[in-house]
């Protein structure tokens, strides 16, 4: 069963601004799904509509097969949301805010569960602190703990690592993977390509309110990925390489040549290039192969 289904979703704000245009997407149970896009693309609008905080203009949304508006109470209980903006000035204590939040969803009290969440997020030593006394990164983790307080099946995180240092980012990624293993479906937005590349199973790219690609991460890398082979040849061999340069469309700066080829092609054209060099007795050195990462691909896709 799909954890999330969004069909033909549109959103125009009161001032007429069209923030989402015909969004279709599904997220499978147990997936980590990343919605990637620049600022203003419509990520928060989409997440807030799915969670029932912002009204849609038209379209349909289902959470585990149930309409998110007709069955608001049921679907809301299945969802945990970590919003983009974090509340910072609360005088409330960490544990009491979690207990309160859990109570809102009519879950029986379980200090044991809440403590296990705090432990996993490395917050247990702040259990009785007032939230306002915590650091920014800790406050963000409290928001995550709060979103998990009622044991949701789907966790939404809106830019969970914006402005968070590298260490905490990595801790969070491994925690999200742990939640995934426990069967929680994760939907996160991010403008860090690196984040999507690191933890997502599937990635959607949104730009100007439109989804421009939605695909398994591995497939994106295969389909759009390139490899760059570069090597140096001897100065005295420069004339010998001319026909090969044309055949393989090599680029060069001085004696350093680069060959760009599609990494998904089964026949390895790099191998053929190297054997052509051999046949002409062109000696090469300093060979390097670079695979494109999601960032290279993303830049090429958005430029199109
Ligand atoms: P993201 O989260 O990807 O940065 P948002 O979903 O917050 O983007 O915003 C998408 C677009 O919708 C932006 O151009 C933003 O200015 C606009 N927008 C957001 N909220 C409102 C609103 N209440 N009224 C009008 N326009 C809005
Ligand atoms: Mg946003």
mmCIF file of C-alpha atoms and ligand atoms in Angstrom:
data_model
loop_
_atom_site.group_PDB
_atom_site.id
_atom_site.type_symbol
_atom_site.label_atom_id
_atom_site.label_comp_id
_atom_site.label_asym_id
_atom_site.label_seq_id
_atom_site.Cartn_x
_atom_site.Cartn_y
_atom_site.Cartn_z
ATOM 1 C CA UNK A 1 0.000 0.000 0.000
ATOM 2 C CA UNK A 2 1.098 3.553 -0.665
ATOM 3 C CA UNK A 3 1.723 5.658 2.400
ATOM 4 C CA UNK A 4 1.042 8.888 0.526
ATOM 5 C CA UNK A 5 -0.857 9.523 -2.682
ATOM 6 C CA UNK A 6 -1.159 12.990 -4.172
ATOM 7 C CA UNK A 7 -3.268 13.361 -7.295
ATOM 8 C CA UNK A 8 -3.620 16.404 -9.538
ATOM 9 C CA UNK A 9 -2.966 18.770 -6.681
ATOM 10 C CA UNK A 10 -3.126 22.512 -7.302
ATOM 11 C CA UNK A 11 -2.670 25.409 -4.944
ATOM 12 C CA UNK A 12 -3.320 29.073 -5.565
ATOM 13 C CA UNK A 13 -2.875 31.402 -2.615
ATOM 14 C CA UNK A 14 -5.462 34.130 -1.917
ATOM 15 C CA UNK A 15 -3.427 36.672 -3.857
ATOM 16 C CA UNK A 16 -3.725 34.450 -6.930
ATOM 17 C CA UNK A 17 -0.179 33.099 -6.792
ATOM 18 C CA UNK A 18 -0.030 29.553 -8.146
ATOM 19 C CA UNK A 19 2.309 27.765 -5.782
ATOM 20 C CA UNK A 20 1.617 24.180 -6.921
ATOM 21 C CA UNK A 21 0.736 23.033 -10.404
ATOM 22 C CA UNK A 22 -0.787 19.626 -10.999
ATOM 23 C CA UNK A 23 1.311 17.649 -8.543
ATOM 24 C CA UNK A 24 1.152 13.874 -8.778
ATOM 25 C CA UNK A 25 3.220 11.704 -6.493
ATOM 26 C CA UNK A 26 3.129 8.556 -4.452
ATOM 27 C CA UNK A 27 5.325 7.437 -1.612
ATOM 28 C CA UNK A 28 5.525 3.777 -0.723
ATOM 29 C CA UNK A 29 5.360 2.505 2.806
ATOM 30 C CA UNK A 30 8.793 2.388 4.413
ATOM 31 C CA UNK A 31 10.476 4.664 1.881
ATOM 32 C CA UNK A 32 12.625 7.694 2.478
ATOM 33 C CA UNK A 33 11.341 10.199 -0.021
ATOM 34 C CA UNK A 34 13.114 13.504 -0.591
ATOM 35 C CA UNK A 35 11.472 16.518 -2.177
ATOM 36 C CA UNK A 36 14.311 18.579 -3.492
ATOM 37 C CA UNK A 37 14.034 22.123 -4.756
ATOM 38 C CA UNK A 38 15.290 25.686 -4.434
ATOM 39 C CA UNK A 39 13.775 28.247 -2.050
ATOM 40 C CA UNK A 40 10.269 29.227 -3.054
ATOM 41 C CA UNK A 41 9.727 26.114 -5.182
ATOM 42 C CA UNK A 42 6.649 25.052 -3.199
ATOM 43 C CA UNK A 43 8.073 22.429 -0.830
ATOM 44 C CA UNK A 44 6.539 23.748 2.390
ATOM 45 C CA UNK A 45 3.236 24.431 0.649
ATOM 46 C CA UNK A 46 3.086 20.801 -0.466
ATOM 47 C CA UNK A 47 4.067 19.341 2.889
ATOM 48 C CA UNK A 48 1.603 21.598 4.741
ATOM 49 C CA UNK A 49 -1.245 20.646 2.396
ATOM 50 C CA UNK A 50 -0.507 16.931 2.773
ATOM 51 C CA UNK A 51 -0.523 17.345 6.559
ATOM 52 C CA UNK A 52 -3.811 19.271 6.409
ATOM 53 C CA UNK A 53 -2.429 22.571 7.717
ATOM 54 C CA UNK A 54 -2.862 24.536 4.491
ATOM 55 C CA UNK A 55 -5.927 24.271 2.236
ATOM 56 C CA UNK A 56 -5.545 22.895 -1.232
ATOM 57 C CA UNK A 57 -7.250 24.513 -4.218
ATOM 58 C CA UNK A 58 -8.069 21.191 -5.852
ATOM 59 C CA UNK A 59 -6.814 17.636 -6.143
ATOM 60 C CA UNK A 60 -6.771 14.648 -3.819
ATOM 61 C CA UNK A 61 -4.533 13.387 -1.072
ATOM 62 C CA UNK A 62 -4.615 10.020 0.602
ATOM 63 C CA UNK A 63 -2.652 8.780 3.596
ATOM 64 C CA UNK A 64 -2.631 4.983 3.722
ATOM 65 C CA UNK A 65 -5.646 4.979 1.440
ATOM 66 C CA UNK A 66 -7.708 7.487 3.428
ATOM 67 C CA UNK A 67 -8.602 10.972 2.272
ATOM 68 C CA UNK A 68 -6.674 13.515 4.328
ATOM 69 C CA UNK A 69 -9.662 15.865 4.646
ATOM 70 C CA UNK A 70 -12.667 13.533 4.873
ATOM 71 C CA UNK A 71 -10.752 11.385 7.378
ATOM 72 C CA UNK A 72 -8.752 14.203 8.921
ATOM 73 C CA UNK A 73 -8.627 12.882 12.475
ATOM 74 C CA UNK A 74 -7.577 9.385 11.429
ATOM 75 C CA UNK A 75 -4.994 10.484 8.913
ATOM 76 C CA UNK A 76 -3.601 13.209 11.163
ATOM 77 C CA UNK A 77 -2.935 10.595 13.841
ATOM 78 C CA UNK A 78 -0.851 8.627 11.347
ATOM 79 C CA UNK A 79 1.300 11.677 10.632
ATOM 80 C CA UNK A 80 4.112 13.356 12.495
ATOM 81 C CA UNK A 81 5.203 16.761 11.224
ATOM 82 C CA UNK A 82 8.406 18.637 11.919
ATOM 83 C CA UNK A 83 7.710 22.118 10.553
ATOM 84 C CA UNK A 84 10.319 24.343 8.958
ATOM 85 C CA UNK A 85 10.054 27.025 11.625
ATOM 86 C CA UNK A 86 10.988 25.916 15.111
ATOM 87 C CA UNK A 87 9.378 27.353 18.210
ATOM 88 C CA UNK A 88 12.217 28.688 20.344
ATOM 89 C CA UNK A 89 10.914 30.595 23.331
ATOM 90 C CA UNK A 90 8.929 27.918 25.114
ATOM 91 C CA UNK A 91 9.124 27.834 28.902
ATOM 92 C CA UNK A 92 7.817 24.304 28.804
ATOM 93 C CA UNK A 93 10.044 21.393 29.704
ATOM 94 C CA UNK A 94 11.131 18.917 27.060
ATOM 95 C CA UNK A 95 9.396 15.887 28.549
ATOM 96 C CA UNK A 96 6.146 17.721 29.308
ATOM 97 C CA UNK A 97 5.844 19.025 25.775
ATOM 98 C CA UNK A 98 6.245 15.466 24.486
ATOM 99 C CA UNK A 99 3.661 14.103 26.944
ATOM 100 C CA UNK A 100 1.220 16.828 25.994
ATOM 101 C CA UNK A 101 1.720 16.213 22.308
ATOM 102 C CA UNK A 102 1.188 12.463 22.724
ATOM 103 C CA UNK A 103 -1.981 13.144 24.705
ATOM 104 C CA UNK A 104 -3.409 15.264 21.896
ATOM 105 C CA UNK A 105 -3.617 12.118 19.800
ATOM 106 C CA UNK A 106 -5.278 10.096 22.576
ATOM 107 C CA UNK A 107 -2.346 7.765 22.976
ATOM 108 C CA UNK A 108 -2.008 6.192 26.421
ATOM 109 C CA UNK A 109 0.868 7.735 28.374
ATOM 110 C CA UNK A 110 4.221 6.028 27.890
ATOM 111 C CA UNK A 111 7.150 7.739 29.494
ATOM 112 C CA UNK A 112 9.194 4.722 28.454
ATOM 113 C CA UNK A 113 8.532 5.326 24.753
ATOM 114 C CA UNK A 114 9.169 9.064 25.024
ATOM 115 C CA UNK A 115 12.434 8.421 26.830
ATOM 116 C CA UNK A 116 13.535 6.006 24.137
ATOM 117 C CA UNK A 117 12.921 8.727 21.524
ATOM 118 C CA UNK A 118 14.894 11.232 23.595
ATOM 119 C CA UNK A 119 17.719 8.733 23.953
ATOM 120 C CA UNK A 120 17.885 8.083 20.216
ATOM 121 C CA UNK A 121 18.052 11.808 19.569
ATOM 122 C CA UNK A 122 20.744 12.250 22.216
ATOM 123 C CA UNK A 123 18.498 14.502 24.282
ATOM 124 C CA UNK A 124 17.849 12.408 27.344
ATOM 125 C CA UNK A 125 20.153 14.581 29.475
ATOM 126 C CA UNK A 126 17.912 17.561 28.634
ATOM 127 C CA UNK A 127 14.703 15.789 29.548
ATOM 128 C CA UNK A 128 13.649 18.285 32.195
ATOM 129 C CA UNK A 129 15.158 21.410 30.646
ATOM 130 C CA UNK A 130 12.978 24.266 29.531
ATOM 131 C CA UNK A 131 13.018 24.316 25.733
ATOM 132 C CA UNK A 132 14.215 27.918 25.610
ATOM 133 C CA UNK A 133 17.427 26.902 27.368
ATOM 134 C CA UNK A 134 18.498 24.534 24.563
ATOM 135 C CA UNK A 135 20.767 25.180 21.621
ATOM 136 C CA UNK A 136 19.321 25.553 18.127
ATOM 137 C CA UNK A 137 20.240 22.033 17.114
ATOM 138 C CA UNK A 138 18.700 20.630 20.303
ATOM 139 C CA UNK A 139 15.481 22.559 19.735
ATOM 140 C CA UNK A 140 15.261 21.072 16.302
ATOM 141 C CA UNK A 141 15.682 17.598 17.753
ATOM 142 C CA UNK A 142 12.966 18.353 20.321
ATOM 143 C CA UNK A 143 10.677 19.190 17.400
ATOM 144 C CA UNK A 144 11.488 15.806 15.905
ATOM 145 C CA UNK A 145 10.846 14.051 19.209
ATOM 146 C CA UNK A 146 7.551 15.911 19.476
ATOM 147 C CA UNK A 147 6.533 14.827 15.982
ATOM 148 C CA UNK A 148 7.285 11.231 16.989
ATOM 149 C CA UNK A 149 5.542 11.421 20.364
ATOM 150 C CA UNK A 150 2.358 9.680 19.148
ATOM 151 C CA UNK A 151 4.209 6.958 17.191
ATOM 152 C CA UNK A 152 3.216 8.115 13.691
ATOM 153 C CA UNK A 153 3.505 5.904 10.620
ATOM 154 C CA UNK A 154 4.656 8.729 8.362
ATOM 155 C CA UNK A 155 7.116 11.374 9.432
ATOM 156 C CA UNK A 156 7.270 14.650 7.522
ATOM 157 C CA UNK A 157 10.317 16.839 7.970
ATOM 158 C CA UNK A 158 10.447 20.265 6.346
ATOM 159 C CA UNK A 159 14.096 21.158 5.798
ATOM 160 C CA UNK A 160 15.264 19.293 8.891
ATOM 161 C CA UNK A 161 18.897 20.174 8.452
ATOM 162 C CA UNK A 162 18.742 23.768 7.223
ATOM 163 C CA UNK A 163 21.405 25.654 9.151
ATOM 164 C CA UNK A 164 22.439 22.548 11.073
ATOM 165 C CA UNK A 165 26.121 21.678 11.395
ATOM 166 C CA UNK A 166 27.650 18.731 9.570
ATOM 167 C CA UNK A 167 27.864 16.451 12.608
ATOM 168 C CA UNK A 168 24.264 16.882 13.600
ATOM 169 C CA UNK A 169 23.224 16.440 9.985
ATOM 170 C CA UNK A 170 24.924 13.049 9.889
ATOM 171 C CA UNK A 171 23.430 12.034 13.242
ATOM 172 C CA UNK A 172 20.003 12.914 11.924
ATOM 173 C CA UNK A 173 20.516 10.960 8.729
ATOM 174 C CA UNK A 174 21.429 7.846 10.635
ATOM 175 C CA UNK A 175 18.465 8.327 12.944
ATOM 176 C CA UNK A 176 16.122 8.645 9.963
ATOM 177 C CA UNK A 177 17.547 5.404 8.599
ATOM 178 C CA UNK A 178 16.872 3.766 11.924
ATOM 179 C CA UNK A 179 13.259 4.963 11.833
ATOM 180 C CA UNK A 180 12.971 3.608 8.327
ATOM 181 C CA UNK A 181 14.128 0.204 9.545
ATOM 182 C CA UNK A 182 11.395 0.381 12.174
ATOM 183 C CA UNK A 183 8.886 0.773 9.332
ATOM 184 C CA UNK A 184 8.309 4.529 9.470
ATOM 185 C CA UNK A 185 7.808 6.200 6.087
ATOM 186 C CA UNK A 186 9.789 9.403 5.767
ATOM 187 C CA UNK A 187 9.010 12.413 3.599
ATOM 188 C CA UNK A 188 11.498 15.229 3.803
ATOM 189 C CA UNK A 189 12.108 18.437 1.943
ATOM 190 C CA UNK A 190 15.545 19.813 1.409
ATOM 191 C CA UNK A 191 17.475 22.188 -0.761
ATOM 192 C CA UNK A 192 20.676 20.243 -0.111
ATOM 193 C CA UNK A 193 21.293 17.883 -2.988
ATOM 194 C CA UNK A 194 23.805 16.101 -0.799
ATOM 195 C CA UNK A 195 21.069 15.278 1.676
ATOM 196 C CA UNK A 196 18.838 13.685 -0.954
ATOM 197 C CA UNK A 197 21.820 11.828 -2.359
ATOM 198 C CA UNK A 198 22.765 10.471 1.031
ATOM 199 C CA UNK A 199 19.537 9.184 2.466
ATOM 200 C CA UNK A 200 16.686 9.156 -0.051
ATOM 201 C CA UNK A 201 15.354 6.055 -1.784
ATOM 202 C CA UNK A 202 13.380 8.196 -4.180
ATOM 203 C CA UNK A 203 13.721 11.798 -5.140
ATOM 204 C CA UNK A 204 11.343 14.338 -6.605
ATOM 205 C CA UNK A 205 12.661 17.639 -7.865
ATOM 206 C CA UNK A 206 10.265 20.566 -7.652
ATOM 207 C CA UNK A 207 10.820 23.910 -9.317
ATOM 208 C CA UNK A 208 8.322 26.766 -9.623
ATOM 209 C CA UNK A 209 5.499 24.638 -8.271
ATOM 210 C CA UNK A 210 6.022 21.846 -10.783
ATOM 211 C CA UNK A 211 7.593 18.450 -10.327
ATOM 212 C CA UNK A 212 10.241 18.111 -12.988
ATOM 213 C CA UNK A 213 11.453 14.646 -12.119
ATOM 214 C CA UNK A 214 10.422 11.894 -9.748
ATOM 215 C CA UNK A 215 12.490 8.763 -9.717
ATOM 216 C CA UNK A 216 14.357 6.167 -7.796
ATOM 217 C CA UNK A 217 17.692 7.688 -6.776
ATOM 218 C CA UNK A 218 19.743 4.869 -8.209
ATOM 219 C CA UNK A 219 17.904 5.201 -11.515
ATOM 220 C CA UNK A 220 18.512 8.932 -11.682
ATOM 221 C CA UNK A 221 22.211 8.357 -11.206
ATOM 222 C CA UNK A 222 22.191 5.608 -13.842
ATOM 223 C CA UNK A 223 20.016 7.380 -16.353
ATOM 224 C CA UNK A 224 21.521 10.817 -16.199
ATOM 225 C CA UNK A 225 24.910 10.051 -14.745
ATOM 226 C CA UNK A 226 28.104 10.553 -16.674
ATOM 227 C CA UNK A 227 31.624 9.440 -16.168
ATOM 228 C CA UNK A 228 34.613 11.558 -16.899
ATOM 229 C CA UNK A 229 37.818 9.807 -17.802
ATOM 230 C CA UNK A 230 40.908 11.958 -17.904
ATOM 231 C CA UNK A 231 44.527 11.154 -18.634
ATOM 232 C CA UNK A 232 47.779 12.790 -19.675
ATOM 233 C CA UNK A 233 49.838 11.859 -22.687
ATOM 234 C CA UNK A 234 53.445 12.583 -23.590
ATOM 235 C CA UNK A 235 54.030 15.862 -25.450
ATOM 236 C CA UNK A 236 55.708 13.971 -28.246
ATOM 237 C CA UNK A 237 52.579 11.866 -28.749
ATOM 238 C CA UNK A 238 50.278 14.780 -29.376
ATOM 239 C CA UNK A 239 50.094 14.334 -33.133
ATOM 240 C CA UNK A 240 49.283 10.650 -32.793
ATOM 241 C CA UNK A 241 46.088 11.254 -30.864
ATOM 242 C CA UNK A 242 44.284 13.454 -33.420
ATOM 243 C CA UNK A 243 42.088 10.791 -35.002
ATOM 244 C CA UNK A 244 41.191 9.395 -31.574
ATOM 245 C CA UNK A 245 40.385 12.866 -30.362
ATOM 246 C CA UNK A 246 37.844 13.230 -33.132
ATOM 247 C CA UNK A 247 36.441 9.712 -32.788
ATOM 248 C CA UNK A 248 35.741 10.093 -29.072
ATOM 249 C CA UNK A 249 35.139 13.832 -29.051
ATOM 250 C CA UNK A 250 37.885 14.332 -26.470
ATOM 251 C CA UNK A 251 38.463 17.702 -24.872
ATOM 252 C CA UNK A 252 41.926 18.744 -23.881
ATOM 253 C CA UNK A 253 43.894 21.330 -21.989
ATOM 254 C CA UNK A 254 47.487 20.925 -23.054
ATOM 255 C CA UNK A 255 48.417 17.282 -22.646
ATOM 256 C CA UNK A 256 45.478 16.429 -20.429
ATOM 257 C CA UNK A 257 42.554 14.874 -22.253
ATOM 258 C CA UNK A 258 39.048 14.190 -20.983
ATOM 259 C CA UNK A 259 36.452 11.817 -22.277
ATOM 260 C CA UNK A 260 32.850 12.117 -21.125
ATOM 261 C CA UNK A 261 30.623 9.101 -21.503
ATOM 262 C CA UNK A 262 27.342 7.788 -20.225
ATOM 263 C CA UNK A 263 27.883 5.592 -17.216
ATOM 264 C CA UNK A 264 24.797 3.464 -17.918
ATOM 265 C CA UNK A 265 25.978 2.218 -21.294
ATOM 266 C CA UNK A 266 26.769 -1.452 -20.969
ATOM 267 C CA UNK A 267 29.578 -1.411 -23.497
ATOM 268 C CA UNK A 268 32.316 0.450 -21.789
ATOM 269 C CA UNK A 269 33.474 3.020 -24.303
ATOM 270 C CA UNK A 270 36.291 4.035 -21.986
ATOM 271 C CA UNK A 271 37.771 0.593 -22.416
ATOM 272 C CA UNK A 272 37.628 0.950 -26.202
ATOM 273 C CA UNK A 273 39.283 4.347 -26.006
ATOM 274 C CA UNK A 274 42.122 2.952 -23.923
ATOM 275 C CA UNK A 275 42.700 0.076 -26.296
ATOM 276 C CA UNK A 276 42.749 2.520 -29.225
ATOM 277 C CA UNK A 277 45.443 4.480 -27.414
ATOM 278 C CA UNK A 278 47.380 1.264 -26.917
ATOM 279 C CA UNK A 279 47.106 0.298 -30.555
ATOM 280 C CA UNK A 280 48.649 3.625 -31.536
ATOM 281 C CA UNK A 281 51.309 3.156 -28.857
ATOM 282 C CA UNK A 282 50.272 6.353 -27.129
ATOM 283 C CA UNK A 283 51.487 6.256 -23.553
ATOM 284 C CA UNK A 284 49.151 7.748 -20.992
ATOM 285 C CA UNK A 285 49.487 8.465 -17.297
ATOM 286 C CA UNK A 286 47.683 10.090 -14.349
ATOM 287 C CA UNK A 287 44.447 8.428 -15.288
ATOM 288 C CA UNK A 288 41.342 9.400 -13.351
ATOM 289 C CA UNK A 289 37.680 8.464 -13.575
ATOM 290 C CA UNK A 290 35.085 10.722 -11.998
ATOM 291 C CA UNK A 291 31.432 9.770 -11.673
ATOM 292 C CA UNK A 292 28.884 12.529 -11.726
ATOM 293 C CA UNK A 293 26.979 12.973 -8.518
ATOM 294 C CA UNK A 294 23.433 14.129 -8.065
ATOM 295 C CA UNK A 295 24.551 17.722 -8.006
ATOM 296 C CA UNK A 296 26.037 17.567 -11.516
ATOM 297 C CA UNK A 297 22.862 15.898 -12.767
ATOM 298 C CA UNK A 298 20.571 18.332 -11.020
ATOM 299 C CA UNK A 299 22.362 21.321 -12.500
ATOM 300 C CA UNK A 300 22.101 19.849 -15.988
ATOM 301 C CA UNK A 301 18.390 19.042 -15.563
ATOM 302 C CA UNK A 302 17.460 22.467 -14.251
ATOM 303 C CA UNK A 303 19.397 24.194 -17.036
ATOM 304 C CA UNK A 304 17.372 22.407 -19.720
HETATM 305 P P1 LIG B 1 9.671 26.423 -0.335
HETATM 306 O O1 LIG B 1 9.223 25.762 0.923
HETATM 307 O O2 LIG B 1 9.984 25.486 -1.433
HETATM 308 O O3 LIG B 1 10.789 27.387 -0.092
HETATM 309 P P2 LIG B 1 7.036 27.655 -0.194
HETATM 310 O O4 LIG B 1 6.115 26.510 -0.321
HETATM 311 O O5 LIG B 1 7.236 28.201 1.174
HETATM 312 O O6 LIG B 1 8.433 27.295 -0.882
HETATM 313 O O7 LIG B 1 6.534 28.825 -1.118
HETATM 314 C C1 LIG B 1 6.261 28.612 -2.491
HETATM 315 C C2 LIG B 1 5.805 29.905 -3.122
HETATM 316 O O8 LIG B 1 4.529 30.284 -2.606
HETATM 317 C C3 LIG B 1 6.753 31.067 -2.862
HETATM 318 O O9 LIG B 1 6.829 31.862 -4.016
HETATM 319 C C4 LIG B 1 6.054 31.809 -1.731
HETATM 320 O O10 LIG B 1 6.380 33.181 -1.768
HETATM 321 C C5 LIG B 1 4.592 31.594 -2.049
HETATM 322 N N1 LIG B 1 3.763 31.644 -0.852
HETATM 323 C C6 LIG B 1 3.931 30.935 0.291
HETATM 324 N N2 LIG B 1 2.979 31.225 1.194
HETATM 325 C C7 LIG B 1 2.189 32.162 0.616
HETATM 326 C C8 LIG B 1 1.013 32.885 1.031
HETATM 327 N N3 LIG B 1 0.469 32.690 2.235
HETATM 328 N N4 LIG B 1 0.480 33.774 0.155
HETATM 329 C C9 LIG B 1 1.012 33.958 -1.062
HETATM 330 N N5 LIG B 1 2.097 33.324 -1.523
HETATM 331 C C10 LIG B 1 2.682 32.428 -0.701
HETATM 332 MG MG1 LIG B 2 9.985 25.816 2.812
#
